[in-house]
Coordinates of C-alpha atoms and ligand atoms in Angstrom, one line a residue:
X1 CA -37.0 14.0 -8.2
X2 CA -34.1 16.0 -7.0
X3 CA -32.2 13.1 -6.0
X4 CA -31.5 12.5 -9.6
X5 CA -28.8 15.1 -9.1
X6 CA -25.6 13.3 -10.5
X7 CA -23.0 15.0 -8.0
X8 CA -20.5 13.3 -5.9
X9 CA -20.6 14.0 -2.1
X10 CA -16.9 14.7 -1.1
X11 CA -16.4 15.3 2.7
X12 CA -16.1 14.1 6.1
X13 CA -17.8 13.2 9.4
X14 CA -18.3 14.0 12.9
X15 CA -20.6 13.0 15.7
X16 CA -22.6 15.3 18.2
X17 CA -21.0 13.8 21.6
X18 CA -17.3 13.5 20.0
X19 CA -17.0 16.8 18.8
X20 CA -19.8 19.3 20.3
X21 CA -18.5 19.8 23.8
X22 CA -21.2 20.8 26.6
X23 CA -23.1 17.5 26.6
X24 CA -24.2 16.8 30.2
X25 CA -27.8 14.6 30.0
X26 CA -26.4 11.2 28.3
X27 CA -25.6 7.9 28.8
X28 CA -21.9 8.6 27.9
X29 CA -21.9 11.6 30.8
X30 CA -23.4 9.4 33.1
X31 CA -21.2 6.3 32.9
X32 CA -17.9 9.1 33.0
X33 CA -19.1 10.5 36.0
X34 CA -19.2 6.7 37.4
X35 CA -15.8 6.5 36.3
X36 CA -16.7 3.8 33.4
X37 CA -15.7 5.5 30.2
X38 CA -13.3 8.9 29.4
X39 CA -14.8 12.4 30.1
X40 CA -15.8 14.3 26.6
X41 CA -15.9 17.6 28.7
X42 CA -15.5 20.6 26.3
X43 CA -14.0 18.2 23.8
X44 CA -13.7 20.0 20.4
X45 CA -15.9 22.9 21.3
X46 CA -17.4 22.3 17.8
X47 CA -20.9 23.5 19.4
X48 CA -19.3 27.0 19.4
X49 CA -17.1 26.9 16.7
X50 CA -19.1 25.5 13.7
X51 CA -18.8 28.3 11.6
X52 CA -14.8 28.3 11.8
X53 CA -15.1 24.6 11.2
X54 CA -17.0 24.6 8.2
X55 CA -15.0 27.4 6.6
X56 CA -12.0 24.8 6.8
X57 CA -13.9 22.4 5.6
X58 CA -15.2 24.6 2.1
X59 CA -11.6 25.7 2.1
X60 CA -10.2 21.8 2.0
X61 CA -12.8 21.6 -0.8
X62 CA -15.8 19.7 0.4
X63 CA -19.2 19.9 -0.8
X64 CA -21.0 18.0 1.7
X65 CA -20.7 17.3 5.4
X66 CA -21.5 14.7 7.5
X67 CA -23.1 15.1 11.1
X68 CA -24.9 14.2 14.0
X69 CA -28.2 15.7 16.6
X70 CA -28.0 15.3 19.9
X71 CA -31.3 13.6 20.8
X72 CA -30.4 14.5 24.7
X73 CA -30.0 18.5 23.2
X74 CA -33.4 18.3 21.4
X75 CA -35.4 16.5 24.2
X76 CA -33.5 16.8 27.5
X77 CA -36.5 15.1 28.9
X78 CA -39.4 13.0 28.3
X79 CA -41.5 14.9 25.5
X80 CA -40.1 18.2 26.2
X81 CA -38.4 19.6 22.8
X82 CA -35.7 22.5 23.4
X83 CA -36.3 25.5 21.2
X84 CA -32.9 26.6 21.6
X85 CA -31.4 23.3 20.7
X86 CA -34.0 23.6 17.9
X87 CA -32.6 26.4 16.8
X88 CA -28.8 25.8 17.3
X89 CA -28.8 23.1 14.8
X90 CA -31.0 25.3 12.3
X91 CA -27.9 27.4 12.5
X92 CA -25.9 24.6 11.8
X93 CA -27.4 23.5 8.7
X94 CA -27.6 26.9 7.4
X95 CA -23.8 27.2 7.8
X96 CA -23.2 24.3 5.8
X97 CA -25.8 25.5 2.9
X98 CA -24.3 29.4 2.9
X99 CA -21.0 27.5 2.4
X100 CA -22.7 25.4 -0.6
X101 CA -22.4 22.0 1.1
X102 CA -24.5 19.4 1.8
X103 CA -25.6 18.6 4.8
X104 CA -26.3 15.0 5.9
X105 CA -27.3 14.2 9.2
X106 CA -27.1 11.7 11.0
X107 CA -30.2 11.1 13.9
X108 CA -28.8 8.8 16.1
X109 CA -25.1 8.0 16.6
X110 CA -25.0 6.0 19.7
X111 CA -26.0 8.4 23.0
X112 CA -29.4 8.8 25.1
X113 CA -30.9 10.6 26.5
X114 CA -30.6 10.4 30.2
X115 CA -34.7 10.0 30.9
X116 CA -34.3 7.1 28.0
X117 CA -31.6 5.3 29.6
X118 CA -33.8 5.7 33.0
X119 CA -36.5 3.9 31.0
X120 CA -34.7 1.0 29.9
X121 CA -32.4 2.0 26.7
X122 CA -32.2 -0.2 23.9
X123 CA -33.5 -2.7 26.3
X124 CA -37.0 -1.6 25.7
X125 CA -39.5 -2.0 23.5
X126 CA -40.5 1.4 24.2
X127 CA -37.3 3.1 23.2
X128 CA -38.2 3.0 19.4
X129 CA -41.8 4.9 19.8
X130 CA -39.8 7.6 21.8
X131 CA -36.9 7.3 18.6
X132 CA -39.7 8.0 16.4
X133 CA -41.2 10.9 17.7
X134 CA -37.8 12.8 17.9
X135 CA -36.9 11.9 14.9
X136 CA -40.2 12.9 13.5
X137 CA -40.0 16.3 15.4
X138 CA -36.4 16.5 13.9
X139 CA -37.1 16.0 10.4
X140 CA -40.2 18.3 10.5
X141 CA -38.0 21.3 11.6
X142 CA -35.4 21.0 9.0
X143 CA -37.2 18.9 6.1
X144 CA -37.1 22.2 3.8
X145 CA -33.0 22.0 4.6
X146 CA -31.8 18.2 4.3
X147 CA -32.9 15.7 2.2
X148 CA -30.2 13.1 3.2
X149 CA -30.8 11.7 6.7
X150 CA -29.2 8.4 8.9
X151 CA -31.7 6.9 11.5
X152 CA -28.9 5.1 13.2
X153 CA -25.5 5.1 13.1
X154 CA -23.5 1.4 13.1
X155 CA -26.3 -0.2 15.7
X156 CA -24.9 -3.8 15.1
X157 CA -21.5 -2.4 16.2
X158 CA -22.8 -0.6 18.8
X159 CA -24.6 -3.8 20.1
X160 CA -21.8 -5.6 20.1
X161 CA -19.3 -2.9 21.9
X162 CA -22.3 -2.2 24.8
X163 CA -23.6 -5.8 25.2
X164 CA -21.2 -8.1 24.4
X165 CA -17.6 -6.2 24.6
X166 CA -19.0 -4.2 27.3
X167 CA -17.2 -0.8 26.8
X168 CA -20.1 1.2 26.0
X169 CA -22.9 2.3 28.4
X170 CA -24.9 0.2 29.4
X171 CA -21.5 -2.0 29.4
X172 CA -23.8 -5.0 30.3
X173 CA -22.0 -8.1 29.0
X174 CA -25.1 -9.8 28.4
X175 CA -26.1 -12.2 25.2
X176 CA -29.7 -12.0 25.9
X177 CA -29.9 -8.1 25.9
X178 CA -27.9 -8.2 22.9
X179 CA -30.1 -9.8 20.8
X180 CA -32.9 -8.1 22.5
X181 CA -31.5 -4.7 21.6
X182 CA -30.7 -5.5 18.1
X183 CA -33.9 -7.0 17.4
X184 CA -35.3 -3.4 19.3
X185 CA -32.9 -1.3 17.2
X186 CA -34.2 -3.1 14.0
X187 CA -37.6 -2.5 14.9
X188 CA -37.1 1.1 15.6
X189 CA -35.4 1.5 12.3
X190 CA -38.4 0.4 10.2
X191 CA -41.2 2.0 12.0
X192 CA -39.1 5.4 11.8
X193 CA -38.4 4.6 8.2
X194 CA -42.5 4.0 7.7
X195 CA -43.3 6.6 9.0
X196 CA -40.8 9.3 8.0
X197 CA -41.3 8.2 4.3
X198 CA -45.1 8.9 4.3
X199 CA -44.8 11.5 5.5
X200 CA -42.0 13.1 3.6
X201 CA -41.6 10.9 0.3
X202 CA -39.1 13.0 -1.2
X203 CA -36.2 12.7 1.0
X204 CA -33.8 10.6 1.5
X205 CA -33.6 8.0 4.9
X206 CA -30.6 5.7 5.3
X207 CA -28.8 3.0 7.4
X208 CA -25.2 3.2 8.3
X209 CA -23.3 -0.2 9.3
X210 CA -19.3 -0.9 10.0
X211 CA -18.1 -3.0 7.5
X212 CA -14.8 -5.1 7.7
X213 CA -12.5 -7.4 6.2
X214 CA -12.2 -10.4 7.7
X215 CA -8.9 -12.8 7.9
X216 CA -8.1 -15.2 7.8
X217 CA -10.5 -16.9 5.0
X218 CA -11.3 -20.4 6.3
X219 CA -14.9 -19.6 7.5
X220 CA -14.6 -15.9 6.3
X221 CA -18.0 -16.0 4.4
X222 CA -20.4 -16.6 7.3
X223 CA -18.5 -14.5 9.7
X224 CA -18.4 -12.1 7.1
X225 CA -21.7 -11.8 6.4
X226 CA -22.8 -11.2 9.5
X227 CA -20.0 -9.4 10.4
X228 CA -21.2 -6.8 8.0
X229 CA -25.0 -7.3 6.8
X230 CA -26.5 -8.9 10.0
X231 CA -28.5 -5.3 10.4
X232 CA -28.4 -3.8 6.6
X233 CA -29.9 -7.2 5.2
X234 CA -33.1 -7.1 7.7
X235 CA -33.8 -3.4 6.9
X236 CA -32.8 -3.6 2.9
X237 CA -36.1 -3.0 2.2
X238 CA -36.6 -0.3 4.5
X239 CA -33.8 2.0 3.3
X240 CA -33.5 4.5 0.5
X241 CA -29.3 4.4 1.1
X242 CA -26.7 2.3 2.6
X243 CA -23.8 4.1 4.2
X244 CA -20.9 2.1 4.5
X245 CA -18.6 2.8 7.4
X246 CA -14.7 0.9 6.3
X247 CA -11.9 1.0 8.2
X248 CA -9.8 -1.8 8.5
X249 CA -9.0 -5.8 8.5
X250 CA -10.0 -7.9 10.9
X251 CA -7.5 -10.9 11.9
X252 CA -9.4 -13.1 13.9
X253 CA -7.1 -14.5 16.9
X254 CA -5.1 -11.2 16.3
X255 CA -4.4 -8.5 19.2
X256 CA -4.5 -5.0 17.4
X257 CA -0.7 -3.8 17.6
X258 CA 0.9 -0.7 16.1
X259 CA 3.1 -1.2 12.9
X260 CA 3.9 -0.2 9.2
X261 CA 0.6 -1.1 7.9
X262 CA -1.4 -0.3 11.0
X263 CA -2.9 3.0 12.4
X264 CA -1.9 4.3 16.1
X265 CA -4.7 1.9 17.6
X266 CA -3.6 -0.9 16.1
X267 CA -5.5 -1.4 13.3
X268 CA -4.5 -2.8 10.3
X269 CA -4.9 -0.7 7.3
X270 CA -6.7 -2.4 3.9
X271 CA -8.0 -0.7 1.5
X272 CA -8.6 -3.4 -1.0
X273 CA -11.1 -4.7 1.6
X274 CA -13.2 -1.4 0.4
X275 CA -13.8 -2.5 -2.7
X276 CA -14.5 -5.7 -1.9
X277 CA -17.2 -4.7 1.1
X278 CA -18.9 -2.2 -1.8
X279 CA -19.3 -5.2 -4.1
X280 CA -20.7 -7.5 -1.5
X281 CA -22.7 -4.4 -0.5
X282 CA -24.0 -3.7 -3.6
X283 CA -25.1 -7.3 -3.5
X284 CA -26.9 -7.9 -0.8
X285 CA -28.4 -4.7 -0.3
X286 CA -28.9 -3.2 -3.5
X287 CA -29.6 0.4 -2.5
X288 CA -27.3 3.5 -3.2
X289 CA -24.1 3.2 -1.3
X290 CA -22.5 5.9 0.5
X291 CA -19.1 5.4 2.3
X292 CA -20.1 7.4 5.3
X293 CA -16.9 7.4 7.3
X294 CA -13.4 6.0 6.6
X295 CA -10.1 6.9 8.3
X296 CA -7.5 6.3 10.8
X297 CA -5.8 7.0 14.1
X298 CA -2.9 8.7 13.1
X299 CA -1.2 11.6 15.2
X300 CA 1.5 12.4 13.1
X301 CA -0.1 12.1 9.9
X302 CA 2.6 9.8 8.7
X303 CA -0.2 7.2 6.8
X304 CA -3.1 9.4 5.9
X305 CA -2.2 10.7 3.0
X306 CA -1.6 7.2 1.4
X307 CA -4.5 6.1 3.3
X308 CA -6.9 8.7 1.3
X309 CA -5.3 7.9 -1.7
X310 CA -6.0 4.6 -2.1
X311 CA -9.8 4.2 -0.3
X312 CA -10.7 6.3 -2.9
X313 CA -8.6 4.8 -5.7
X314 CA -10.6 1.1 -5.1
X315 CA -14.2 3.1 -4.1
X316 CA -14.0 4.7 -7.5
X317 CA -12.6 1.2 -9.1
X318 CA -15.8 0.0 -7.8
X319 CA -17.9 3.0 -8.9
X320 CA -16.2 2.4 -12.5
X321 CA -17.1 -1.2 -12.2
X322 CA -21.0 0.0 -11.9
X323 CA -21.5 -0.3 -8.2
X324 CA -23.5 3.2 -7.3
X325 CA -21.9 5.1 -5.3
X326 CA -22.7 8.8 -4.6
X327 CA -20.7 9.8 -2.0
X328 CA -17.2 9.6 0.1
X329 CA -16.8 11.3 4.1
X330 CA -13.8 11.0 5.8
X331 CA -13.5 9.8 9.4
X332 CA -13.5 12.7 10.6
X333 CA -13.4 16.7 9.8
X334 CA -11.7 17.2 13.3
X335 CA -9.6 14.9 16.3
X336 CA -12.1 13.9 18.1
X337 CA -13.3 12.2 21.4
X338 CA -12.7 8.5 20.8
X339 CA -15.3 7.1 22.8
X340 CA -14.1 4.3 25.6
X341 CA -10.4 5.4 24.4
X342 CA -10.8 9.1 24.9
X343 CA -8.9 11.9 23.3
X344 CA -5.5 10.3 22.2
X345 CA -6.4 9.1 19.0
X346 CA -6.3 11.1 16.4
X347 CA -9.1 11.1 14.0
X348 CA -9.5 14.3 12.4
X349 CA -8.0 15.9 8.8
X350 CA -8.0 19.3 11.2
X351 CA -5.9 18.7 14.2
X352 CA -7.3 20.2 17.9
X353 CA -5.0 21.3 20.4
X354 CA -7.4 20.9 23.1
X355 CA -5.9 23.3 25.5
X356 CA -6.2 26.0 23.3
X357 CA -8.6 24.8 20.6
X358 CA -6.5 25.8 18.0
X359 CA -7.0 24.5 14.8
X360 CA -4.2 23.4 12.4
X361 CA -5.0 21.9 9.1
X362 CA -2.9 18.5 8.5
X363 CA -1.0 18.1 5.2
X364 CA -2.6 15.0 4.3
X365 CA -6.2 16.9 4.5
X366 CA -4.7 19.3 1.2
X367 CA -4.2 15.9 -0.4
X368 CA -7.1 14.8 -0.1
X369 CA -8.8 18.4 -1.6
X370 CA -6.3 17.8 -4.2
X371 CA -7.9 14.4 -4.9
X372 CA -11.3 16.1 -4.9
X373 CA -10.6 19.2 -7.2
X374 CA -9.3 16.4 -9.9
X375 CA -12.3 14.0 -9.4
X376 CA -14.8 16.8 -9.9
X377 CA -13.4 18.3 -13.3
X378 CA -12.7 14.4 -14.5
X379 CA -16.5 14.3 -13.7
Ligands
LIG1 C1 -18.0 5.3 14.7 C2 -17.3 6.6 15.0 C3 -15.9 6.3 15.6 C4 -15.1 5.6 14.5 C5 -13.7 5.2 14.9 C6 -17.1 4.3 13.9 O1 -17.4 3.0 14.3 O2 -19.1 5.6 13.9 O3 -18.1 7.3 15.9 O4 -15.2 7.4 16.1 O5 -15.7 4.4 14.2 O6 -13.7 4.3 15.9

């Protein structure tokens, strides 16, 4: 099959409702217009300005790209698909092919549609049939154009930030609907994998989970574990990929501060814990392994240079070490909205001015095209 291309993905990442701009008929519009979480607004204008985007991101060397559908573009409401919204992210993936990269997309990464949220969310056992038939509709337009697709995005983090932090909408606070959702979210997963892999054998359907490193180590291995594979382990044998999602160390009992070692939120920056969440990875799941997004907050772009550097450094000790890993996309192409912290933190390889928004490349981002030009003659 084609997937036996031997090519490394080199890029980076972006979702639809951080970057896009425009996006009015969500859960995450919704709960800013109650006041609960920042406003995205126009936030990147990345809806207009894909093509300049994606001409950066050729020029900074990359050869595959990393994104997300809107589900609340491609069905505003209940069974009613948008031909325009269609056709805007046809466009898309056509930009990213004329510019010889690949595209993988990403079908859910964490916003409803308002009609789904008015029919229970994740809450409801409904809310994976409706999953299935966009993403069915989805993959049916553009199954000639990607072969490298993500049903959901990090749901175990997701769970835990919108039922048991209570930042994101729905911002309940509630165990039961917790586990209720995650057991909802794992049912949806498999019954789109089923029956996106009938029907389209060939390509390629994934799961994407945030994986940590935990401190301190009394107790690590159970916390851990679930910590990191609570979702990927139930769907392991519903998944043709793993995409890891690494960012950072996790001291339990320790309030995130800003320091030498940390990035502008606070978090503490580890890249040994990489490698050692691939192995486990490549244990426990024993699929492919994509690291699907890895980065920092970091505004003046004092730490991601050395950050780059040395992910990739232990991902490709781990590749060396036999672990298969296909692919590496930074956290993220652009600055971005930063969900229930808003625009401040700094995500992006590109910097926005979003007054103007002007792009500017960052210095670390021609590092890290550096890093890619020598991996791919060493290949
Ligand atoms: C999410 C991104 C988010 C990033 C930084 C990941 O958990 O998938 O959407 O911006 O972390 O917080």
């Amino acid at each position: 099959t084609r997937y036996m291309d031997p090519q490394f993905y080199w890029g980076a990442a972006t979702a639809s409702y951080q970057v896009e701009g425009g996006i009015e008929n969500n859960d995450w519009a919704e709960a800013a217009r109650q006041g609960k979480v920042p406003v995205a607004g126009r936030a990147t204008d990345h809806y207009n300005r894909f093509q300049e985007d994606f001409s950066l991101a050729r020029q900074l060397g990359h050869n595959a790209h990393r994104f997300s559908i809107e589900w609340s573009r491609i069905e505003p409401e209940k069974g009613q698909f948008d031909e325009a919204a269609i056709a805007h992210y046809r466009e898309v993936i056509a930009a990213l092919r004329a510019r010889g990269m690949e595209p993988v997309v990403t079908l859910w990464h964490w916003t409803l549609p308002q009609w789904v949220v008015d029919a229970g969310g994740w809450d409801s056992e409904d809310t994976a049939g409706y999953l299935r038939r966009y993403c069915e509709r989805v993959v049916e337009e553009y199954k000639d154009e990607v072969r490298l697709w993500v049903i959901l995005n990090e749901p175990q983090y997701w769970v835990a930030h919108a039922y048991v932090k209570g930042v994101f909408p729905p911002a309940e606070r509630n165990i039961v609907h917790a586990l209720t959702a995650f057991l909802h979210l794992a049912e949806a997963h498999k019954s789109v994998y089923a029956r996106l892999k009938s029907l389209y054998p060939d390509l390629q359907f994934g799961a994407v989970e945030s994986m940590g490193w935990i401190e301190p180590a009394v107790g690590r291995w159970m916390l851990q574990w679930f910590r990191n594979f609570a979702f990927p382990f139930l769907v392991r044998r519903h998944i043709d990929f793993m995409g890891v999602n690494y960012y950072r160390l996790w001291r339990i009992g320790k309030k995130d501060a800003p320091g030498p070692h940390a990035s502008d939120m606070g978090w503490d920056i580890y890249p040994q814990g990489l490698g050692r969440v691939l192995k486990s990875a490549a244990r426990w799941i024993r699929k492919p392994l994509y690291i699907t997004e890895n980065g920092l907050a970091d505004a003046r772009d004092e730490k991601r240079a050395e950050f780059i550097r040395a992910h990739i450094a232990e991902m490709l000790k781990a590749k060396k070490e036999g672990i298969d890993i296909r692919g590496y996309f930074h956290w993220s192409l652009l600055d971005n909205f930063e969900w229930d912290s808003g625009f401040w933190p700094r995500f992006g390889l590109v910097e926005v001015d979003y007054r103007t928004k002007e792009r500017t490349v960052r210095p670390s981002a021609e590092i890290y095209k550096d890093i890619i030009k020598r991996s791919i003659i060493s290949n």
